[in-house]
Amino acid sequence: MPTILAIESSCDDTGAAVCINGKIVANLTAGQKIHEKYGGVVPELASRAHEQHIIPLVETAIKEAGISTKDLDAIAVTKGPGLMGSLLVGVCFAKSLSQALDIPIMGIHHMQAHILAHFIDDPKPEFPFLCLTVSGGHTQLVKVHNTFSFEIIGETIDDAAGEAYDKIAKIIGLPYPGGPLVDKHAREGNPHAFEFPFPLREGLNFSFSGLKTAVLYFLQKKIKENPDFIKENLNDLCASVQYRINSILMEKLENAAKSLYINQIGIAGGVSANSGLRAMLQEYGVKNNWQTFIPKFEYCTDNAAMIAISGHYNYLDGKFDDLYMTPTARIPL
Ligand code: KG4
Ligand code: ZN
């Protein structure tokens, strides 16, 4: 019945969570507003903010869980992929605490953890399970054989889906991170107002850079005709961009499910917080007779609860690391 403290610091959000016997009893995230004015995450500033947030966040998570540090059985921490300086803050803190409390440490793969977020609440997917993992840095179609075995069957050849959302949002003039704002405006817009192109239809890999360029050229032309074009069409623009990104994602997911004969289908990662994608998955699920899985909103974007549940499975399997464990910016799934 392990009690696990989890720490996530791979990018610009610091997370701390506590999981008791597979149940999340505390899950806190401290965001970093500082990057907004730079139009993207500034790694050095992210590391400094993690350093400021990590101790109060862990203290609060332990308090909220109603436990003390001596109740902890192990510490789970994101070891990568992510920004090196940010990862180092979480890993060094976790190592120090594990040594001070004399409890084991478990290094967790961030993208595997996004997938394992499906195992926080019931109902849980059965294996094999097909997961579309869409975040700021990754877009992957993953066949999940069990909680430790992941097989990539398709991925992006250029931009990740979240990156596409953020870059196109920037072209439209929305601040970073643009994904949630596109989602917000899209709710009031017509997804078929503008038809953006559908790139690369063969195989299970994705490509989003052509769409980004198409939106850029489309807007340059429209703004020449009417300088207020974006302002006057913001909701329709966001709805049409969102519809195209999500339909690219769903077409590949559907093809993958059909070719693998899998009907346990989920989405994970920051972009799975997108209301249009969540709704589209349900529609495709009904059409294809899938059992669909979408993590709770707070378990989609970066969070420590997903690191905690991954730690829970590692603990039960006796998968521990030692103090020689180091973070890695890029790790295969
Ligand atoms: O998984 P995540 O929190 O961090 C990474 O591991 O990268 O994903 C962040 C990405 C960003 O690109 C952000 O714009 C996107 O997820 N995102 C969204 C939404 N919420 C977050 N994209 C579209 N709609 C949303 N509601
Ligand atoms: Zn993530």
Tab-separated table of C-alpha atoms and ligand atoms in Angstrom:
chain	number	residue	atom	x	y	z
A	1	MET	CA	0.000	0.000	0.000
A	2	PRO	CA	2.602	2.566	-1.025
A	3	THR	CA	2.429	6.270	-0.234
A	4	ILE	CA	4.266	8.103	-2.974
A	5	LEU	CA	5.326	11.717	-3.365
A	6	ALA	CA	5.584	12.769	-7.021
A	7	ILE	CA	7.382	15.727	-8.548
A	8	GLU	CA	7.040	17.051	-12.103
A	9	SER	CA	9.237	19.859	-13.446
A	10	SER	CA	9.874	19.000	-17.103
A	11	CYS	CA	8.802	22.292	-18.667
A	12	ASP	CA	7.167	25.414	-17.243
A	13	ASP	CA	4.754	24.040	-14.620
A	14	THR	CA	5.941	22.757	-11.248
A	15	GLY	CA	3.828	19.876	-9.952
A	16	ALA	CA	3.685	17.981	-6.645
A	17	ALA	CA	1.265	15.153	-5.867
A	18	VAL	CA	0.707	12.439	-3.292
A	19	CYS	CA	-0.709	9.046	-4.154
A	20	ILE	CA	-1.759	6.545	-1.471
A	21	ASN	CA	-2.308	3.019	-2.735
A	22	GLY	CA	-3.081	4.204	-6.284
A	23	LYS	CA	-5.399	7.035	-5.189
A	24	ILE	CA	-4.412	10.659	-5.766
A	25	VAL	CA	-4.923	12.496	-2.463
A	26	ALA	CA	-3.157	15.757	-3.395
A	27	ASN	CA	-2.261	17.248	-6.765
A	28	LEU	CA	-0.884	20.782	-7.040
A	29	THR	CA	0.505	22.730	-9.975
A	30	ALA	CA	2.269	26.097	-9.936
A	31	GLY	CA	2.177	27.751	-13.354
A	32	GLN	CA	4.710	30.250	-14.664
A	33	LYS	CA	3.211	33.437	-16.117
A	34	ILE	CA	6.660	34.911	-16.792
A	35	HIS	CA	6.963	33.220	-20.222
A	36	GLU	CA	3.854	34.908	-21.653
A	37	LYS	CA	5.654	38.120	-22.539
A	38	TYR	CA	8.398	36.220	-24.397
A	39	GLY	CA	5.961	34.253	-26.564
A	40	GLY	CA	7.374	30.877	-25.449
A	41	VAL	CA	9.086	29.117	-22.563
A	42	VAL	CA	12.463	30.652	-21.615
A	43	PRO	CA	14.381	27.660	-20.181
A	44	GLU	CA	16.577	29.631	-17.770
A	45	LEU	CA	13.563	31.464	-16.297
A	46	ALA	CA	11.639	28.183	-16.038
A	47	SER	CA	14.443	26.585	-13.974
A	48	ARG	CA	14.574	29.551	-11.620
A	49	ALA	CA	10.795	29.504	-11.108
A	50	HIS	CA	10.860	25.739	-10.386
A	51	GLU	CA	13.543	26.398	-7.751
A	52	GLN	CA	11.259	28.954	-6.079
A	53	HIS	CA	8.080	26.840	-6.267
A	54	ILE	CA	9.263	23.351	-5.438
A	55	ILE	CA	9.628	23.490	-1.632
A	56	PRO	CA	6.355	25.307	-0.815
A	57	LEU	CA	4.501	23.152	-3.346
A	58	VAL	CA	5.763	19.862	-1.880
A	59	GLU	CA	5.060	21.090	1.667
A	60	THR	CA	1.482	21.998	0.701
A	61	ALA	CA	0.889	18.706	-1.126
A	62	ILE	CA	2.013	16.721	1.933
A	63	LYS	CA	-0.200	18.846	4.178
A	64	GLU	CA	-3.211	18.470	1.857
A	65	ALA	CA	-2.695	14.715	1.774
A	66	GLY	CA	-2.950	14.724	5.579
A	67	ILE	CA	0.383	12.926	5.999
A	68	SER	CA	3.921	13.774	7.067
A	69	THR	CA	7.186	13.055	5.264
A	70	LYS	CA	7.817	10.020	7.483
A	71	ASP	CA	4.718	8.347	5.945
A	72	LEU	CA	6.302	8.395	2.462
A	73	ASP	CA	7.465	5.074	0.987
A	74	ALA	CA	9.096	6.446	-2.184
A	75	ILE	CA	9.557	9.507	-4.392
A	76	ALA	CA	8.678	9.533	-8.093
A	77	VAL	CA	10.176	12.281	-10.241
A	78	THR	CA	10.121	13.137	-13.948
A	79	LYS	CA	13.517	12.182	-15.432
A	80	GLY	CA	12.701	13.387	-18.995
A	81	PRO	CA	12.057	14.204	-21.741
A	82	GLY	CA	12.001	17.934	-21.061
A	83	LEU	CA	14.129	21.006	-20.498
A	84	MET	CA	17.402	20.008	-18.862
A	85	GLY	CA	17.567	22.843	-16.301
A	86	SER	CA	13.930	22.318	-15.302
A	87	LEU	CA	14.377	18.551	-14.963
A	88	LEU	CA	17.508	19.052	-12.853
A	89	VAL	CA	15.584	21.088	-10.270
A	90	GLY	CA	13.030	18.295	-9.740
A	91	VAL	CA	15.534	15.429	-9.858
A	92	CYS	CA	18.063	17.084	-7.516
A	93	PHE	CA	15.320	17.951	-5.040
A	94	ALA	CA	13.911	14.412	-5.199
A	95	LYS	CA	17.361	12.865	-4.714
A	96	SER	CA	18.067	15.034	-1.652
A	97	LEU	CA	14.715	14.197	-0.075
A	98	SER	CA	15.084	10.487	-0.831
A	99	GLN	CA	18.484	10.499	0.844
A	100	ALA	CA	17.260	12.529	3.825
A	101	LEU	CA	14.244	10.237	4.367
A	102	ASP	CA	16.117	7.079	3.352
A	103	ILE	CA	13.431	6.019	0.861
A	104	PRO	CA	13.809	4.949	-2.779
A	105	ILE	CA	13.574	7.216	-5.798
A	106	MET	CA	11.925	6.344	-9.149
A	107	GLY	CA	12.709	8.264	-12.344
A	108	ILE	CA	9.581	8.525	-14.505
A	109	HIS	CA	9.269	9.028	-18.276
A	110	HIS	CA	7.087	12.098	-18.843
A	111	MET	CA	5.334	10.829	-22.000
A	112	GLN	CA	4.642	7.401	-20.508
A	113	ALA	CA	3.167	9.232	-17.521
A	114	HIS	CA	0.809	11.221	-19.789
A	115	ILE	CA	-0.513	7.848	-21.016
A	116	LEU	CA	-0.701	6.358	-17.521
A	117	ALA	CA	-2.925	9.295	-16.489
A	118	HIS	CA	-5.679	6.992	-17.823
A	119	PHE	CA	-5.010	4.699	-14.877
A	120	ILE	CA	-5.757	7.277	-12.189
A	121	ASP	CA	-9.547	6.935	-12.253
A	122	ASP	CA	-12.024	4.216	-13.222
A	123	PRO	CA	-12.902	2.911	-15.728
A	124	LYS	CA	-9.359	2.028	-16.794
A	125	PRO	CA	-8.532	0.885	-20.339
A	126	GLU	CA	-7.872	-2.781	-21.062
A	127	PHE	CA	-4.746	-3.853	-22.961
A	128	PRO	CA	-3.870	-3.486	-25.759
A	129	PHE	CA	-4.890	0.136	-25.549
A	130	LEU	CA	-4.314	2.713	-28.300
A	131	CYS	CA	-3.401	6.203	-27.105
A	132	LEU	CA	-2.999	9.393	-29.095
A	133	THR	CA	-0.503	11.417	-27.065
A	134	VAL	CA	-0.566	15.072	-27.988
A	135	SER	CA	1.506	17.633	-26.121
A	136	GLY	CA	3.667	20.679	-26.744
A	137	GLY	CA	6.649	18.592	-27.808
A	138	HIS	CA	5.174	15.252	-28.921
A	139	THR	CA	2.470	13.781	-31.142
A	140	GLN	CA	2.483	10.012	-30.975
A	141	LEU	CA	0.170	7.114	-31.686
A	142	VAL	CA	1.069	4.553	-29.056
A	143	LYS	CA	0.055	0.931	-28.718
A	144	VAL	CA	0.152	0.314	-24.983
A	145	HIS	CA	0.794	-3.369	-24.235
A	146	ASN	CA	0.852	-2.920	-20.451
A	147	THR	CA	1.831	-0.232	-17.937
A	148	PHE	CA	5.531	-0.736	-18.804
A	149	SER	CA	5.431	-1.511	-22.533
A	150	PHE	CA	4.776	1.214	-25.117
A	151	GLU	CA	5.106	0.940	-28.891
A	152	ILE	CA	5.053	4.012	-31.140
A	153	ILE	CA	3.161	3.245	-34.341
A	154	GLY	CA	3.005	6.799	-35.704
A	155	GLU	CA	4.380	10.231	-34.836
A	156	THR	CA	4.847	13.717	-36.179
A	157	ILE	CA	7.527	14.299	-38.780
A	158	ASP	CA	7.720	18.028	-37.957
A	159	ASP	CA	5.728	20.100	-35.419
A	160	ALA	CA	3.872	18.531	-32.504
A	161	ALA	CA	0.110	19.156	-32.303
A	162	GLY	CA	0.500	21.508	-29.311
A	163	GLU	CA	3.275	23.331	-31.128
A	164	ALA	CA	0.966	23.711	-34.150
A	165	TYR	CA	-1.724	25.189	-31.897
A	166	ASP	CA	0.765	27.565	-30.268
A	167	LYS	CA	2.508	28.639	-33.490
A	168	ILE	CA	-0.741	29.262	-35.373
A	169	ALA	CA	-2.123	31.114	-32.335
A	170	LYS	CA	0.982	33.321	-32.467
A	171	ILE	CA	0.360	34.056	-36.168
A	172	ILE	CA	-3.211	35.009	-35.238
A	173	GLY	CA	-1.810	37.320	-32.535
A	174	LEU	CA	-2.750	35.348	-29.410
A	175	PRO	CA	-0.291	35.178	-26.467
A	176	TYR	CA	1.627	32.029	-25.431
A	177	PRO	CA	0.487	29.351	-24.822
A	178	GLY	CA	-2.063	29.810	-27.577
A	179	GLY	CA	-3.682	26.356	-27.521
A	180	PRO	CA	-6.153	27.025	-24.682
A	181	LEU	CA	-7.038	30.435	-26.194
A	182	VAL	CA	-7.745	28.945	-29.626
A	183	ASP	CA	-10.014	26.485	-27.801
A	184	LYS	CA	-11.796	29.334	-25.992
A	185	HIS	CA	-12.472	31.387	-29.162
A	186	ALA	CA	-13.330	28.276	-31.190
A	187	ARG	CA	-16.339	27.612	-28.943
A	188	GLU	CA	-18.015	30.720	-30.428
A	189	GLY	CA	-16.941	30.123	-34.033
A	190	ASN	CA	-17.867	28.132	-37.136
A	191	PRO	CA	-15.396	25.256	-37.739
A	192	HIS	CA	-16.226	25.252	-41.463
A	193	ALA	CA	-15.901	29.015	-42.033
A	194	PHE	CA	-12.457	28.540	-43.608
A	195	GLU	CA	-11.201	25.302	-45.153
A	196	PHE	CA	-7.523	24.751	-44.350
A	197	PRO	CA	-5.562	22.024	-46.176
A	198	PHE	CA	-5.226	18.438	-45.016
A	199	PRO	CA	-1.532	17.417	-45.278
A	200	LEU	CA	0.107	14.015	-45.827
A	201	ARG	CA	-2.597	11.363	-45.766
A	202	GLU	CA	-0.481	8.201	-46.148
A	203	GLY	CA	0.682	6.061	-43.234
A	204	LEU	CA	0.269	6.830	-39.556
A	205	ASN	CA	2.682	9.756	-39.261
A	206	PHE	CA	1.547	13.358	-38.822
A	207	SER	CA	2.696	16.643	-40.314
A	208	PHE	CA	1.606	20.103	-39.178
A	209	SER	CA	4.150	22.511	-40.634
A	210	GLY	CA	2.252	22.805	-43.958
A	211	LEU	CA	-0.909	23.836	-42.134
A	212	LYS	CA	0.988	26.535	-40.243
A	213	THR	CA	2.356	27.945	-43.513
A	214	ALA	CA	-1.086	27.729	-45.167
A	215	VAL	CA	-2.644	29.756	-42.334
A	216	LEU	CA	0.170	32.317	-42.559
A	217	TYR	CA	-0.258	32.844	-46.330
A	218	PHE	CA	-4.056	32.865	-46.032
A	219	LEU	CA	-3.907	35.597	-43.382
A	220	GLN	CA	-1.310	37.671	-45.249
A	221	LYS	CA	-3.644	37.738	-48.260
A	222	LYS	CA	-6.774	38.501	-46.226
A	223	ILE	CA	-5.091	41.250	-44.193
A	224	LYS	CA	-4.023	42.969	-47.444
A	225	GLU	CA	-7.708	43.126	-48.419
A	226	ASN	CA	-8.935	44.006	-44.924
A	227	PRO	CA	-6.502	44.997	-42.118
A	228	ASP	CA	-9.158	44.089	-39.516
A	229	PHE	CA	-9.691	40.583	-40.934
A	230	ILE	CA	-8.357	38.735	-37.866
A	231	LYS	CA	-10.266	40.891	-35.383
A	232	GLU	CA	-13.511	40.485	-37.327
A	233	ASN	CA	-13.119	36.722	-37.813
A	234	LEU	CA	-11.231	35.619	-34.700
A	235	ASN	CA	-13.750	33.036	-33.483
A	236	ASP	CA	-14.279	31.508	-36.944
A	237	LEU	CA	-10.521	31.439	-37.562
A	238	CYS	CA	-9.849	29.648	-34.278
A	239	ALA	CA	-12.724	27.210	-34.860
A	240	SER	CA	-11.503	26.396	-38.390
A	241	VAL	CA	-7.864	25.918	-37.314
A	242	GLN	CA	-8.932	23.777	-34.371
A	243	TYR	CA	-11.197	21.690	-36.563
A	244	ARG	CA	-8.396	21.035	-39.058
A	245	ILE	CA	-5.744	20.111	-36.433
A	246	ASN	CA	-8.188	17.820	-34.633
A	247	SER	CA	-9.458	16.170	-37.818
A	248	ILE	CA	-5.855	15.401	-38.860
A	249	LEU	CA	-5.311	13.786	-35.457
A	250	MET	CA	-8.555	11.820	-35.506
A	251	GLU	CA	-8.153	10.495	-39.051
A	252	LYS	CA	-4.825	8.889	-38.128
A	253	LEU	CA	-6.182	7.594	-34.843
A	254	GLU	CA	-9.098	5.980	-36.649
A	255	ASN	CA	-6.785	4.403	-39.267
A	256	ALA	CA	-4.520	3.060	-36.533
A	257	ALA	CA	-7.419	1.579	-34.558
A	258	LYS	CA	-8.765	-0.118	-37.680
A	259	SER	CA	-5.418	-1.551	-38.749
A	260	LEU	CA	-4.601	-2.863	-35.254
A	261	TYR	CA	-8.157	-4.061	-34.445
A	262	ILE	CA	-8.087	-2.193	-31.126
A	263	ASN	CA	-11.255	-0.721	-29.633
A	264	GLN	CA	-9.820	0.679	-26.367
A	265	ILE	CA	-8.949	4.203	-27.487
A	266	GLY	CA	-7.697	7.221	-25.519
A	267	ILE	CA	-6.126	10.645	-25.827
A	268	ALA	CA	-3.512	12.121	-23.488
A	269	GLY	CA	-1.193	15.136	-23.091
A	270	GLY	CA	-1.879	18.868	-23.025
A	271	VAL	CA	-3.849	18.992	-26.289
A	272	SER	CA	-6.253	16.334	-24.953
A	273	ALA	CA	-7.596	19.203	-22.793
A	274	ASN	CA	-8.986	20.678	-26.042
A	275	SER	CA	-12.789	20.680	-25.896
A	276	GLY	CA	-13.116	20.112	-29.667
A	277	LEU	CA	-10.797	17.089	-29.605
A	278	ARG	CA	-12.578	15.615	-26.577
A	279	ALA	CA	-15.928	15.941	-28.372
A	280	MET	CA	-14.518	14.538	-31.633
A	281	LEU	CA	-13.137	11.471	-29.854
A	282	GLN	CA	-16.600	10.759	-28.451
A	283	GLU	CA	-18.175	11.079	-31.936
A	284	TYR	CA	-15.602	8.758	-33.493
A	285	GLY	CA	-16.086	6.398	-30.566
A	286	VAL	CA	-19.811	6.092	-31.237
A	287	LYS	CA	-19.217	5.686	-34.989
A	288	ASN	CA	-16.553	2.986	-34.571
A	289	ASN	CA	-17.869	1.249	-31.479
A	290	TRP	CA	-14.822	2.157	-29.427
A	291	GLN	CA	-14.569	2.363	-25.690
A	292	THR	CA	-13.067	5.838	-25.320
A	293	PHE	CA	-10.920	7.216	-22.497
A	294	ILE	CA	-10.151	10.859	-21.729
A	295	PRO	CA	-8.285	11.813	-18.548
A	296	LYS	CA	-9.868	14.394	-16.269
A	297	PHE	CA	-9.013	17.906	-17.447
A	298	GLU	CA	-6.406	18.471	-14.678
A	299	TYR	CA	-4.597	15.237	-15.647
A	300	CYS	CA	-4.211	16.266	-19.326
A	301	THR	CA	-1.798	19.196	-19.149
A	302	ASP	CA	1.441	18.703	-17.203
A	303	ASN	CA	0.731	17.533	-13.665
A	304	ALA	CA	2.356	15.461	-10.923
A	305	ALA	CA	-0.633	13.111	-10.457
A	306	MET	CA	0.369	11.256	-13.630
A	307	ILE	CA	3.934	10.942	-12.269
A	308	ALA	CA	2.490	9.638	-8.987
A	309	ILE	CA	0.381	6.910	-10.635
A	310	SER	CA	3.399	5.881	-12.742
A	311	GLY	CA	5.425	5.734	-9.520
A	312	HIS	CA	2.728	3.569	-7.971
A	313	TYR	CA	3.088	0.955	-10.733
A	314	ASN	CA	6.897	1.131	-10.587
A	315	TYR	CA	6.791	0.642	-6.824
A	316	LEU	CA	4.538	-2.417	-7.076
A	317	ASP	CA	6.928	-3.869	-9.656
A	318	GLY	CA	10.052	-3.059	-7.624
A	319	LYS	CA	11.403	-0.717	-10.307
A	320	PHE	CA	13.605	1.696	-8.382
A	321	ASP	CA	16.496	3.955	-9.340
A	322	ASP	CA	19.512	4.960	-7.318
A	323	LEU	CA	21.156	8.288	-6.675
A	324	TYR	CA	23.184	7.927	-9.889
A	325	MET	CA	19.975	8.486	-11.873
A	326	THR	CA	20.303	11.607	-14.042
A	327	PRO	CA	17.684	13.519	-16.019
A	328	THR	CA	17.773	13.293	-19.811
A	329	ALA	CA	16.346	15.927	-22.170
A	330	ARG	CA	15.412	13.382	-24.852
A	331	ILE	CA	14.472	9.778	-24.075
A	332	PRO	CA	12.744	7.339	-26.431
A	333	LEU	CA	9.325	6.158	-25.252
B	1	KG4	O1	1.434	18.136	-22.023
B	1	KG4	P1	1.639	19.604	-21.912
B	1	KG4	O2	0.995	20.328	-20.762
B	1	KG4	O3	3.176	19.943	-21.860
B	1	KG4	C1	4.096	19.228	-22.628
B	1	KG4	O4	4.480	18.105	-22.188
B	1	KG4	O5	4.432	19.751	-23.714
B	1	KG4	O6	1.159	20.238	-23.295
B	1	KG4	C2	1.236	21.609	-23.527
B	1	KG4	C3	0.606	21.903	-24.863
B	1	KG4	C4	0.766	23.354	-25.301
B	1	KG4	O7	1.166	23.362	-26.660
B	1	KG4	C5	-0.630	23.931	-25.128
B	1	KG4	O8	-0.928	24.980	-26.008
B	1	KG4	C6	-1.480	22.719	-25.434
B	1	KG4	O9	-0.808	21.642	-24.810
B	1	KG4	N1	-2.841	22.846	-24.880
B	1	KG4	C7	-3.943	22.972	-25.641
B	1	KG4	C8	-5.032	23.120	-24.742
B	1	KG4	N2	-4.553	23.078	-23.468
B	1	KG4	C9	-3.195	22.911	-23.577
B	1	KG4	N3	-4.102	22.960	-26.969
B	1	KG4	C10	-5.350	23.104	-27.456
B	1	KG4	N4	-6.444	23.263	-26.666
B	1	KG4	C11	-6.329	23.274	-25.321
B	1	KG4	N5	-7.418	23.421	-24.552
B	2	ZN	ZN	3.548	17.011	-20.945
